[in-house]
CSV table of C-alpha atoms and ligand atoms in Angstrom, one decimal:
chain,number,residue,atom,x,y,z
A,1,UNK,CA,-30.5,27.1,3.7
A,2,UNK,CA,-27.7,24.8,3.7
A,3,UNK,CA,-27.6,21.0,6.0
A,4,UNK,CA,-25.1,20.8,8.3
A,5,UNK,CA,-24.2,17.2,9.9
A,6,UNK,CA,-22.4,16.3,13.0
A,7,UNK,CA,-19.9,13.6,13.3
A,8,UNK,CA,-17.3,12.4,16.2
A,9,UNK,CA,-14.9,11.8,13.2
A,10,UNK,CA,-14.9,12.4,9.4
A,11,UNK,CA,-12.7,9.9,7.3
A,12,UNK,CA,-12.2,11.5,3.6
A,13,UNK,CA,-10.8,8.8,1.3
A,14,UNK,CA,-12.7,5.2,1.1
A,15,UNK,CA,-9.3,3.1,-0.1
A,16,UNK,CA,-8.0,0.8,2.8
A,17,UNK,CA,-6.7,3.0,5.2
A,18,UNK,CA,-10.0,5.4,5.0
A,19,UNK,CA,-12.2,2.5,5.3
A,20,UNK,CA,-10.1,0.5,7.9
A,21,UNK,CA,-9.9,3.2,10.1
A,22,UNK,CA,-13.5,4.2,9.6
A,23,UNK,CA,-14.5,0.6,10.3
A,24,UNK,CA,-12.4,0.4,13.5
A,25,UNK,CA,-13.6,3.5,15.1
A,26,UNK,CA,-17.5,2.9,13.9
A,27,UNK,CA,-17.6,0.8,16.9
A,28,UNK,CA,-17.3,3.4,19.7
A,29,UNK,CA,-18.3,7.0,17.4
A,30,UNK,CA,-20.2,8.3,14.8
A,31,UNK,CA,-18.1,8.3,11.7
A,32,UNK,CA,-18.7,9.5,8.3
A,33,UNK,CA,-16.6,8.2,5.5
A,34,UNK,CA,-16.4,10.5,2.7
A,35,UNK,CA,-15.5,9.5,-1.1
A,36,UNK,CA,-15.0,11.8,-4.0
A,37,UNK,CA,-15.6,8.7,-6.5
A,38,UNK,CA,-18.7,6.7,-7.0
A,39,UNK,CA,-17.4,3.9,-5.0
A,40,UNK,CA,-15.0,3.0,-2.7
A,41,UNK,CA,-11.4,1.4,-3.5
A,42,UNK,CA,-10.7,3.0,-6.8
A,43,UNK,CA,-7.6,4.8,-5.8
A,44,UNK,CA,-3.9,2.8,-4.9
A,45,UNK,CA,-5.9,0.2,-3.5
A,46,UNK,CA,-7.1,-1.5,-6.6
A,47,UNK,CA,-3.6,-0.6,-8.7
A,48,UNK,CA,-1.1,-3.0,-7.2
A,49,UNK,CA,0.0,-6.8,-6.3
A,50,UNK,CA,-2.2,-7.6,-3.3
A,51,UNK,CA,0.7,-9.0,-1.6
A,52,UNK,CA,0.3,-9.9,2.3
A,53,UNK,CA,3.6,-8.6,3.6
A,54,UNK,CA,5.6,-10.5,6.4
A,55,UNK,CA,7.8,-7.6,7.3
A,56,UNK,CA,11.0,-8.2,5.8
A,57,UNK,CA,12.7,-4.8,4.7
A,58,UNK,CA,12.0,-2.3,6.7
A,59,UNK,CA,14.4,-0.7,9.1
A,60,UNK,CA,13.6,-1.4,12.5
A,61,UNK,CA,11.6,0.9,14.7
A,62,UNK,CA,10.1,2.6,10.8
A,63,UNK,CA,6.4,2.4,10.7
A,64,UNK,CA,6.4,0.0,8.1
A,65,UNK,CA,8.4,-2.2,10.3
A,66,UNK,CA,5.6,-1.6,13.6
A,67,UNK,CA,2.5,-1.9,10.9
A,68,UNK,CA,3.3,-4.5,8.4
A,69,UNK,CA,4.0,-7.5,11.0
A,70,UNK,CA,1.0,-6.6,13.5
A,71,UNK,CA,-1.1,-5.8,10.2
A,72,UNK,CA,0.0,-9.1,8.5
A,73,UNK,CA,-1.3,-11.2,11.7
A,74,UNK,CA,-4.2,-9.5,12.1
A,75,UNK,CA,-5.0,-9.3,7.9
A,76,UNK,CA,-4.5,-13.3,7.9
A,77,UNK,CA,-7.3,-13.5,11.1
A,78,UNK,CA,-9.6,-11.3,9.6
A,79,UNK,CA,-9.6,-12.6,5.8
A,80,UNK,CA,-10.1,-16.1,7.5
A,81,UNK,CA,-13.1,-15.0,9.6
A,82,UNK,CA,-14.7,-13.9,6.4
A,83,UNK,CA,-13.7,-16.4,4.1
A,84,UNK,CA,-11.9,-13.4,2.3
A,85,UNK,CA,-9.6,-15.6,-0.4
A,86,UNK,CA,-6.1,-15.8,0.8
A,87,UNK,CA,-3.1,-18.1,0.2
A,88,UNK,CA,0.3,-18.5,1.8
A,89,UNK,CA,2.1,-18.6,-1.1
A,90,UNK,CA,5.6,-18.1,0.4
A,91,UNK,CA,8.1,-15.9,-0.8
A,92,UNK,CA,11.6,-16.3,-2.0
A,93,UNK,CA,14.6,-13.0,-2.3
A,94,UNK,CA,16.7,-13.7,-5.1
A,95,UNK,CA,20.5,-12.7,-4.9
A,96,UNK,CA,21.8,-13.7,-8.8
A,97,UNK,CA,24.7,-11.4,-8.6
A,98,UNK,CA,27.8,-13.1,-6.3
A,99,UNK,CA,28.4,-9.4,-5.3
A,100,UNK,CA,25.2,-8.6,-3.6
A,101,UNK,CA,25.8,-11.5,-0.8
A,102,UNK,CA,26.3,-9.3,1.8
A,103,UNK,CA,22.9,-7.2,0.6
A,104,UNK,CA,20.9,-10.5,1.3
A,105,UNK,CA,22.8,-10.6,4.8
A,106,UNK,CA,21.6,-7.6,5.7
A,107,UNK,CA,17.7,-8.4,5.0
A,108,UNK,CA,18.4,-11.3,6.5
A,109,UNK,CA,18.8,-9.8,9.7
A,110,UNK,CA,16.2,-6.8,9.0
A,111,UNK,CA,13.5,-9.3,9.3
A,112,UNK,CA,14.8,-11.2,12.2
A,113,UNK,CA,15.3,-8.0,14.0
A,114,UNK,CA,11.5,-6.9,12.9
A,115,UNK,CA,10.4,-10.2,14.2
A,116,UNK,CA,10.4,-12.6,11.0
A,117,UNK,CA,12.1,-15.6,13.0
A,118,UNK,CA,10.4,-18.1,10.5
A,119,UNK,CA,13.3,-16.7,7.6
A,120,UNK,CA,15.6,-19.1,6.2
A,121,UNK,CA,18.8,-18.5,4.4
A,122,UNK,CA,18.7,-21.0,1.3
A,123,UNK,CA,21.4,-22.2,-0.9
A,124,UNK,CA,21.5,-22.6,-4.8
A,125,UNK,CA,20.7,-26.3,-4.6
A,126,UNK,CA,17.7,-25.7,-2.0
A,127,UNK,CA,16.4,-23.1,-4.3
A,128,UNK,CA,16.1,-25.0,-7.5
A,129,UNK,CA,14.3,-27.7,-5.3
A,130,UNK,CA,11.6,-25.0,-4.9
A,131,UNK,CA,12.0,-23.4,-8.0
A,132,UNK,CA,13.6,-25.5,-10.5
A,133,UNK,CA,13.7,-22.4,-12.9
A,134,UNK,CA,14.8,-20.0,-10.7
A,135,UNK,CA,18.9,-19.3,-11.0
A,136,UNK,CA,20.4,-18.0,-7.8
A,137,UNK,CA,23.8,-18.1,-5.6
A,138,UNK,CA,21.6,-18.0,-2.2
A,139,UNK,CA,18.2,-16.8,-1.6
A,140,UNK,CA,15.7,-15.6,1.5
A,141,UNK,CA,12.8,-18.1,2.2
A,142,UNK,CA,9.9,-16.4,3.6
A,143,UNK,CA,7.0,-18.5,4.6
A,144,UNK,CA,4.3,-16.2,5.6
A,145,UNK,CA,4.2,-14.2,2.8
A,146,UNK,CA,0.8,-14.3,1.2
A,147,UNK,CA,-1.4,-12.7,-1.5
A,148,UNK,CA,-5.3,-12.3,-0.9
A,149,UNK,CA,-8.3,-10.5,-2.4
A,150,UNK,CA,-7.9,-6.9,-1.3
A,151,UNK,CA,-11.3,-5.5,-3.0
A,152,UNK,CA,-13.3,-8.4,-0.9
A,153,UNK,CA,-11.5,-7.0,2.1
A,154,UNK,CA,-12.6,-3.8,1.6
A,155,UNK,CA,-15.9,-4.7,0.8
A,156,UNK,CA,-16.1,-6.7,4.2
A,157,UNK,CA,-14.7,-4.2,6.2
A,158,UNK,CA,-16.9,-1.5,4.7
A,159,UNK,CA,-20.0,-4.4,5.8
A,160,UNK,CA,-19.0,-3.8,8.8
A,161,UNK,CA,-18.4,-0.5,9.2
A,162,UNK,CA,-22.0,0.1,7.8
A,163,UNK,CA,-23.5,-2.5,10.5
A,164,UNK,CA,-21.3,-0.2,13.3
A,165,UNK,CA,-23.9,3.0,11.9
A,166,UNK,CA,-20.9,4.3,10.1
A,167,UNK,CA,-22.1,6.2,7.0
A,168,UNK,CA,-20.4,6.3,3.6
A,169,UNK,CA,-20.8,8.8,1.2
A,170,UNK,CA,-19.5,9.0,-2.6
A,171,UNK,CA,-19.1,11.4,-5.7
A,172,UNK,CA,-18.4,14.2,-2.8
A,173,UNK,CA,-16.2,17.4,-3.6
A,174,UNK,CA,-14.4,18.9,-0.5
A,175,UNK,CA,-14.6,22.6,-1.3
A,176,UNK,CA,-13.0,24.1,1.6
A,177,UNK,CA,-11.9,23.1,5.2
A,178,UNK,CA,-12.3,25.7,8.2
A,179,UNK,CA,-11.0,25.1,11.8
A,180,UNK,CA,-13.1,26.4,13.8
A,181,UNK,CA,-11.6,26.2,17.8
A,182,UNK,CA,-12.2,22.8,18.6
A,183,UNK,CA,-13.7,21.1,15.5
A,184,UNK,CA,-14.0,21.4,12.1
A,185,UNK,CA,-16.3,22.9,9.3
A,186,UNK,CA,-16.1,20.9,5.8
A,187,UNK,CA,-17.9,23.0,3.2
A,188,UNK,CA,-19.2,20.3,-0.4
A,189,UNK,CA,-20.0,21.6,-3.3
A,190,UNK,CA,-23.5,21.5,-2.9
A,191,UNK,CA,-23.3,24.0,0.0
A,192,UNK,CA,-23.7,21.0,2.6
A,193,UNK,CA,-21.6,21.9,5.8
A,194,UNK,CA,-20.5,19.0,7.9
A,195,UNK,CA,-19.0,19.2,11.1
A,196,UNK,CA,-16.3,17.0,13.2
A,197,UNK,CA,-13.8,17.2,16.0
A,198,UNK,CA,-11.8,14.7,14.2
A,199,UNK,CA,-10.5,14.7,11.0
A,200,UNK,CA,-8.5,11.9,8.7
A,201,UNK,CA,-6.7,12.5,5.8
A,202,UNK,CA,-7.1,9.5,3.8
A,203,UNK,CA,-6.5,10.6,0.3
A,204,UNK,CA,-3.4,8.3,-0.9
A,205,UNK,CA,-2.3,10.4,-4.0
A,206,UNK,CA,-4.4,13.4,-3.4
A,207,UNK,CA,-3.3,14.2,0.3
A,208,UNK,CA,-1.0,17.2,-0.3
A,209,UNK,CA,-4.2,18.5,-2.4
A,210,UNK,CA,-6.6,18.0,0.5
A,211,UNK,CA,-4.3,19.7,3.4
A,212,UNK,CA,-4.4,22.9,0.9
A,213,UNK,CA,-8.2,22.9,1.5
A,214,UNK,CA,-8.0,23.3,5.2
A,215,UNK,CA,-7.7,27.4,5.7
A,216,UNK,CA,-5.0,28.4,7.3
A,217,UNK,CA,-2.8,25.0,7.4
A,218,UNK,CA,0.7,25.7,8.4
A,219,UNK,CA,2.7,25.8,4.9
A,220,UNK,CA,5.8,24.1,7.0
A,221,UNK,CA,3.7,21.1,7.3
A,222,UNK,CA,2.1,20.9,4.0
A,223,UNK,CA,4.5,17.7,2.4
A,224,UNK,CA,4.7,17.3,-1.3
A,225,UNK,CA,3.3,14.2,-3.0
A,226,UNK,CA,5.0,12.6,-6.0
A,227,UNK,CA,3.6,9.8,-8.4
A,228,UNK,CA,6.2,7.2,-9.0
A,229,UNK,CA,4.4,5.0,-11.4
A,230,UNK,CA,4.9,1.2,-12.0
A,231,UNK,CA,3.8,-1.0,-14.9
A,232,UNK,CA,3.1,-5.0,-14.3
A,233,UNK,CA,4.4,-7.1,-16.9
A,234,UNK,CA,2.1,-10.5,-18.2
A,235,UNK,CA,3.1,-13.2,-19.8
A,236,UNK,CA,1.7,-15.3,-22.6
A,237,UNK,CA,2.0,-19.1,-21.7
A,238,UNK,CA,2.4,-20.8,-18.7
A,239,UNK,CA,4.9,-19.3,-16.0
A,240,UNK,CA,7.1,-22.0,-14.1
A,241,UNK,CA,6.5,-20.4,-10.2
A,242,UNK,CA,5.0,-21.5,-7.4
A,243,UNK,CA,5.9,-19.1,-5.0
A,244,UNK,CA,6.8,-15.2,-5.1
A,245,UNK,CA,10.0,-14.4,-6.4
A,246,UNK,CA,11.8,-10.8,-5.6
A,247,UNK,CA,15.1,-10.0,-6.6
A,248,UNK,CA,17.2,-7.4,-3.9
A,249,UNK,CA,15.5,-4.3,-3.8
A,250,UNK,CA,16.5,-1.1,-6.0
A,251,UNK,CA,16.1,2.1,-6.2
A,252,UNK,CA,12.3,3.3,-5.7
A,253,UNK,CA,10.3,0.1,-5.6
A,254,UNK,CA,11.0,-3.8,-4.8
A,255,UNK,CA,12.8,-4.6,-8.1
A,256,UNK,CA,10.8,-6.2,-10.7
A,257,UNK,CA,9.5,-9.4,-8.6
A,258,UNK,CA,7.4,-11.7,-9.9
A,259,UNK,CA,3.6,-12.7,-7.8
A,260,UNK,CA,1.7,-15.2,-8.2
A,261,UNK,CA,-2.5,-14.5,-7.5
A,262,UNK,CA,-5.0,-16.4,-6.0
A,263,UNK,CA,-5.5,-18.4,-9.8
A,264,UNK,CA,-1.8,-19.3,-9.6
A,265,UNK,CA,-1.0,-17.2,-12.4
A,266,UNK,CA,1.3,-14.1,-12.2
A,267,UNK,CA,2.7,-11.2,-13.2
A,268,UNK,CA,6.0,-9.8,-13.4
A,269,UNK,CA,6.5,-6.1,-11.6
A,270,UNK,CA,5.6,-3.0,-10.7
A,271,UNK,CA,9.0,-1.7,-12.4
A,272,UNK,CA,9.7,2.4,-11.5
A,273,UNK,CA,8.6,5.2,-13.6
A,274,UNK,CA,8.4,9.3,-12.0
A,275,UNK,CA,5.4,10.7,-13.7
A,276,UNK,CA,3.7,14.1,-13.3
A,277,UNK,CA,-0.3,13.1,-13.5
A,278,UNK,CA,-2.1,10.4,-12.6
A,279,UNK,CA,-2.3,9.0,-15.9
A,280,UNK,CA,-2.5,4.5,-15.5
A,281,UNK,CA,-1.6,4.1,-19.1
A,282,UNK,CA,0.9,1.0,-20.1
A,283,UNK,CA,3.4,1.1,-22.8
A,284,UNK,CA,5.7,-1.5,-24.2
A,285,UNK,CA,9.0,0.5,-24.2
A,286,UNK,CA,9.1,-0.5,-20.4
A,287,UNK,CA,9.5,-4.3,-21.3
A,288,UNK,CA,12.9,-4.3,-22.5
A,289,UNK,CA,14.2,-2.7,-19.2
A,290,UNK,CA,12.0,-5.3,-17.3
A,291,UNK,CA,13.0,-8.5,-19.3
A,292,UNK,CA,17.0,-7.6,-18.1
A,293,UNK,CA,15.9,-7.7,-14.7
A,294,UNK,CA,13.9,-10.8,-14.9
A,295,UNK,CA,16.3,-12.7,-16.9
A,296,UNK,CA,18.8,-12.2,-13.9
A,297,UNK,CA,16.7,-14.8,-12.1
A,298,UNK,CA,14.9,-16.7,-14.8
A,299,UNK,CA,17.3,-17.1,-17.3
A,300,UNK,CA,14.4,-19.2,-19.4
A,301,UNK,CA,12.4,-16.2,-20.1
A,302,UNK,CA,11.4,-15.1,-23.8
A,303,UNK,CA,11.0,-11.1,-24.1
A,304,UNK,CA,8.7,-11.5,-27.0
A,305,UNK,CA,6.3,-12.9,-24.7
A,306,UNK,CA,6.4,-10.0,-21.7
A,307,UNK,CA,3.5,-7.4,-22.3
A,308,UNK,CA,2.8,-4.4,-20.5
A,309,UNK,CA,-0.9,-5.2,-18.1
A,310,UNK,CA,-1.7,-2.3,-16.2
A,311,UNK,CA,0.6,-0.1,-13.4
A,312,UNK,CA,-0.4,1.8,-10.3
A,313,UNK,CA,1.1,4.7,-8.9
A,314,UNK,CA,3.1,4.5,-5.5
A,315,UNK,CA,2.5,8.1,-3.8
A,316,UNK,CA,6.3,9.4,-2.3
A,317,UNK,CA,7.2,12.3,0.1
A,318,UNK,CA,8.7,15.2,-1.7
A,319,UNK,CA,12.0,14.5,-3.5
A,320,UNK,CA,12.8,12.4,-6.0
A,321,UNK,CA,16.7,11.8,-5.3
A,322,UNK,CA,15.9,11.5,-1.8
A,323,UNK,CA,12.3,10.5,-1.4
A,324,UNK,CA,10.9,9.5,2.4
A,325,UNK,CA,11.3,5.6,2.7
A,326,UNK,CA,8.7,5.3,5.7
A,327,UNK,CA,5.3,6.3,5.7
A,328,UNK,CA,4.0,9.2,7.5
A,329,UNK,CA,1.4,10.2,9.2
A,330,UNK,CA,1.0,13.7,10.3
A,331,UNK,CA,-0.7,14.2,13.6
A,332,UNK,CA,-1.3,17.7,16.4
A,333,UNK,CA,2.1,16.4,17.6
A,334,UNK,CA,4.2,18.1,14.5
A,335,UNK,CA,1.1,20.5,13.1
A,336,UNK,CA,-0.7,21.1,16.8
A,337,UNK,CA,-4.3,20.9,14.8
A,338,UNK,CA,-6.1,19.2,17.6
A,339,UNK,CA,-7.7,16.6,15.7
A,340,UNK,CA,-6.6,16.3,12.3
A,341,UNK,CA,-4.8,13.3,11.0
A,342,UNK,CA,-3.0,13.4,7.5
A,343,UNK,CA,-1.6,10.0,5.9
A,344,UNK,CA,1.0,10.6,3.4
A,345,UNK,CA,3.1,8.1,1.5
A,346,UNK,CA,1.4,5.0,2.0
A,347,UNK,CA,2.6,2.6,-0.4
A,348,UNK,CA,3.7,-0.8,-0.3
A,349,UNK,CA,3.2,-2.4,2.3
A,350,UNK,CA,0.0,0.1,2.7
A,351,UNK,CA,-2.5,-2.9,2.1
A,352,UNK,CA,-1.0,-5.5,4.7
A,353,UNK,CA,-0.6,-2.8,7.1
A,354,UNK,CA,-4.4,-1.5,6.7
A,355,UNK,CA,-5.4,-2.8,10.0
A,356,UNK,CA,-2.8,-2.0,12.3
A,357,UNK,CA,-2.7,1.0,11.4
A,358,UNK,CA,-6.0,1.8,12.4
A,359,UNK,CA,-6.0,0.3,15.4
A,360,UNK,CA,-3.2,2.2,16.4
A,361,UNK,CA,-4.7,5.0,15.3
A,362,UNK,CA,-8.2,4.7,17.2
A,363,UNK,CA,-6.1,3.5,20.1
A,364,UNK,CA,-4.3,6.5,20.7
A,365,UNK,CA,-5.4,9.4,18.8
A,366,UNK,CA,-9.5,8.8,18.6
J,1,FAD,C1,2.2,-0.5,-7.6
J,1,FAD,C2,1.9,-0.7,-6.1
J,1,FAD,C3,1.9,-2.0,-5.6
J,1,FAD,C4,1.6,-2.2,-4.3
J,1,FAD,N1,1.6,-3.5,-3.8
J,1,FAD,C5,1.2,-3.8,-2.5
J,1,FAD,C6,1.2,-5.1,-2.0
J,1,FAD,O1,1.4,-6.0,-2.7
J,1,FAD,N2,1.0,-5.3,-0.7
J,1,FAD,C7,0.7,-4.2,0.1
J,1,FAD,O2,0.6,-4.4,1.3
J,1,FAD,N3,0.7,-2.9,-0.3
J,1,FAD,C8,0.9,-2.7,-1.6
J,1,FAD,N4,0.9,-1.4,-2.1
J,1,FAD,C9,0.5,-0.4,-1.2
J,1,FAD,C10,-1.0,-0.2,-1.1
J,1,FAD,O3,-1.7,-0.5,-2.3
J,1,FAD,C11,-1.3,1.2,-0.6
J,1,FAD,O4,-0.5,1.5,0.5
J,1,FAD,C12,-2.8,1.4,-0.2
J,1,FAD,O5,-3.7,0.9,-1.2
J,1,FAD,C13,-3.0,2.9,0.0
J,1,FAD,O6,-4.4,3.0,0.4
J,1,FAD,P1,-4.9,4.5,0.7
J,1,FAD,O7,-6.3,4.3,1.3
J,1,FAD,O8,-3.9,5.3,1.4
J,1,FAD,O9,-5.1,5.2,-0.8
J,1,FAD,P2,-6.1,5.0,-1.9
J,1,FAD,O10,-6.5,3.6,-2.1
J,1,FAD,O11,-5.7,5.7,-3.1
J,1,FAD,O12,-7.4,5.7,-1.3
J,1,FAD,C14,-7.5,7.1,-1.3
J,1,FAD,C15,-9.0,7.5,-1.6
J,1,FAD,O13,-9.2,8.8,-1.3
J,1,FAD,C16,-10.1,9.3,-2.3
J,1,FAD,N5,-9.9,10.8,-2.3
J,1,FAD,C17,-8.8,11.5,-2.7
J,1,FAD,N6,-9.1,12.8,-2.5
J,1,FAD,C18,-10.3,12.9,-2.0
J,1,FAD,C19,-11.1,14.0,-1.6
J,1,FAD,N7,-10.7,15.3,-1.7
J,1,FAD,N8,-12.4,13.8,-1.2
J,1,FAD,C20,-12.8,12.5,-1.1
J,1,FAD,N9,-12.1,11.4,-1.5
J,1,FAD,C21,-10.9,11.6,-1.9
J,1,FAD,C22,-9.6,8.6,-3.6
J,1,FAD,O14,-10.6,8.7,-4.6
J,1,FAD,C23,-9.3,7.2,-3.0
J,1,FAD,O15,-10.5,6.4,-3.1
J,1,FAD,C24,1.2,-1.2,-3.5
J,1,FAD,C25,1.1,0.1,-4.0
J,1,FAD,C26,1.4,0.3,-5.3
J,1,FAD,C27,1.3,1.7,-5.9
C-alpha cells in the first residue's frame, strides 16, 4: 500500500521563491517543500548576478515595482541579522548616446515614482569622479543598490524554515496532480500520495510543465514559458569599477551591465539569447556583440581579454516579440482553483523581491 501525507500547504520548487514562501508560512502551518533535484537552489537562483535591486525600472503599480522595494528593505534586514554577506555597492545608469537623454529622464522619474527618493541625476564630470573610466553625457546614481550572497540566503532561510517543522524533500518526481473538492492529491513516482489544501507553483523554468500535471487545469490558463538565455562575460586583469555600472535598458534584459561581487571583482552581462532547452553552455561568438556594448561606456576596454563565464536562463511569458514585462502569479482569482498558486516569469528582480513576495503571499492568500 502506498503512504499518503497531510500538509496545510505544499511548496514544489526549493529556489528562492519556493523556499521563501515555505519559510514564511512554516511559522503558522505545516508545510512541505518539495524539490525534484538533490538540493535546493539549483535552478535560476544560482545562474545570475545576485544583485540587491532598489526598484528603479519598473512601471509603477507592476509587481516588480510593489516587490522589489519592500523585498530590497526587508532582504537588507534579514542578510544583516544573519551575517549573510552583503555590500552596498551603489549603482550607476549609463546614458553614452546624447540621444537617449530623455530615456534616462524617464527612469529618473520611474524610480522616484516607485519610491527611490535617494536617486541622483549626475553629470559627465560627477561621473568620472566616481568612475574615472566610465565615459558618459549624464548618468543615474543609485545608492542602495547592493549585491549579496544569495546561496547563504537560501541556506538560512531554509534553517529556518526547518526550525518552523517545515519539511523539505529532494530528488522527488511529481507524476500527476488531482483536485479533489477542496484539496489536492499529488501522486510521486514511488506511488507516495501527499495531500494539501494549498498548493504553490514554485518551479521557475518548469512552471508551464508542472500546471500540465494537475488534471483537468483550464487550458486558457496554462501560460507558456520561454528561456531567454544570458551569458556573463569575465575579464582577464584587473577591472577599473567600484560600483555597478548599467547602460539604458534594451530589449529583453538590462543591457550588458557590468557587477561587481562581494570580492570586488566583476563580470560583465547577462547579454540576451532565445533558446529552446535548458542547455547553460557558453560560447565565445557572443563576445564580439558584448564588447560593442561595453565599449559604449568603457571605451578602455580590450575584446581579446572578454571570455564567455557561465549564463542563466531568464524564464518569459509566452511571446517572444511581445513577452510579459511583469511577473505573474496566477491565483483562484483568474483560474478559481481554490488553493493553487502558480509563479510564472520570475526573473530579475526575482531574488531581491524573494521576501516580499512571500509575505504577501502568506498574508493574503495562506
Ligand atoms: C541571468 C539572470 C540574472 C538575474 N539577476 C538577478 C539579480 O541580480 N537580482 C535579482 O534580484 N534577481 C535576479 N534574477 C532573477 C532571479 O534569479 C530569479 O527571479 C529567481 O532566482 C527565481 O527563483 P525561482 O525560485 O522562481 O526559480 P528557481 O530558482 O529556478 O527554482 C525553481 C525550482 O523548482 C524546481 N522544480 C522545477 N520543477 C519541479 C518539479 N516538477 N518538482 C519539484 N521541483 C521542481 C527546480 O529544480 C528549481 O530548484 C536573475 C535571473 C536571471 C536568469
Amino acid at each position: 500500500m502506498s503512504d499518503i501525507y497531510k500538509f496545510d500547504v505544499i511548496v514544489v520548487g526549493a529556489g528562492v521563491i519556493g523556499i521563501a514562501i515555505a519559510m514564511t508560512c512554516a511559522k503558522k502551518k505545516s508545510v512541505l517543500l518539495i524539490e525534484k533535484n538533490s538540493s535546493f537552489g539549483e535552478g535560476i537562483s544560482s545562474r545570475n548576478s545576485e544583485v540587491i535591486h532598489a526598484g528603479i525600472y519598473y512601471p509603477k503599480d507592476s509587481l516588480k515595482a510593489k516587490f522589489c522595494r519592500d523585498g530590497m528593505e526587508r532582504l537588507y534586514k534579514y542578510c544583516t541579522k544573519k551575517n549573510i554577506p552583503i555590500k552596498k555597492t551603489g549603482k550607476l545608469i549609463v546614458q553614452t548616446n546624447p540621444k537617449d537623454q530623455n530615456k534616462l529622464l524617464e527612469i529618473l522619474d520611474t524610480g522616484k515614482k516607485n519610491g527611490c527618493s535617494e536617486l541622483r541625476l549626475l553629470n559627465a564630470k560627477e561621473i568620472i569622479k566616481i568612475e574615472p573610466e566610465v565615459t558618459a553625457e549624464n548618468a543615474i546614481w543609485s545608492p542602495k543598490t547592493g549585491v549579496f550572497d544569495s546561496h547563504q540566503f537560501m541556506k538560512a532561510m531554509l534553517d529556518d524554515f526547518e526550525r518552523a517543522d517545515g519539511i523539505a524533500v529532494y530528488n522527488q518526481n511529481l507524476k500527476k496532480i488531482f483536485t479533489k473538492g477542496m484539496h489536492f492529491e499529488l501522486l510521486l513516482d514511488d506511488s507516495t500520495k501527499l495531500i494539501t489544501k494549498n498548493l504553490i507553483n514554485c518551479c521557475g523554468l518548469n512552471a508551464t510543465n508542472f500546471v500540465q500535471k494537475i488534471e483537468g487545469y483550464p487550458k486558457k490558463f496554462i501560460r507558456n514559458t520561454l528561456f531567454c538565455k544570458g551569458t556573463y562575460f569575465g575579464y582577464q586583469g584587473k577591472l577599473p569599477f567600484n560600483h555597478h555600472i548599467y547602460p539604458i535598458p534594451s530589449g529583453a534584459g538590462l543591457g550588458i551591465h557590468f557587477t561587481l561581487d562581494l570580492k570586488n571583482n566583476g563580470q560583465f552581462g547577462p547579454d540576451t539569447e532565445w533558446v529552446d532547452s535548458e542547455n547553460y553552455a557558453v560560447s565565445y561568438n557572443r563576445v564580439k556583440k558584448a564588447y560593442n556594448e561595453i565599449k559604449k561606456y568603457w571605451p578602455k576596454c580590450n575584446e581579446n581579454k572578454i571570455r564567455p563565464v557561465y549564463s542563466g536562463i531568464r524564464p518569459k511569458i509566452e511571446n517572444k516579440k511581445k513577452f510579459e514585462s511583469d511577473f505573474l502569479i496566477q491565483t483562484s482569482n483568474s483560474h478559481k482553483i481554490s488553493g493553487l498558486i502558480n509563479f510564472y516569469g520570475i526573473e530579475s528582480p526575482g531574488l531581491t523581491s524573494a521576501l516580499s513576495i512571500a509575505n504577501s503571499i502568506v498574508k493574503y492568500y495562506l
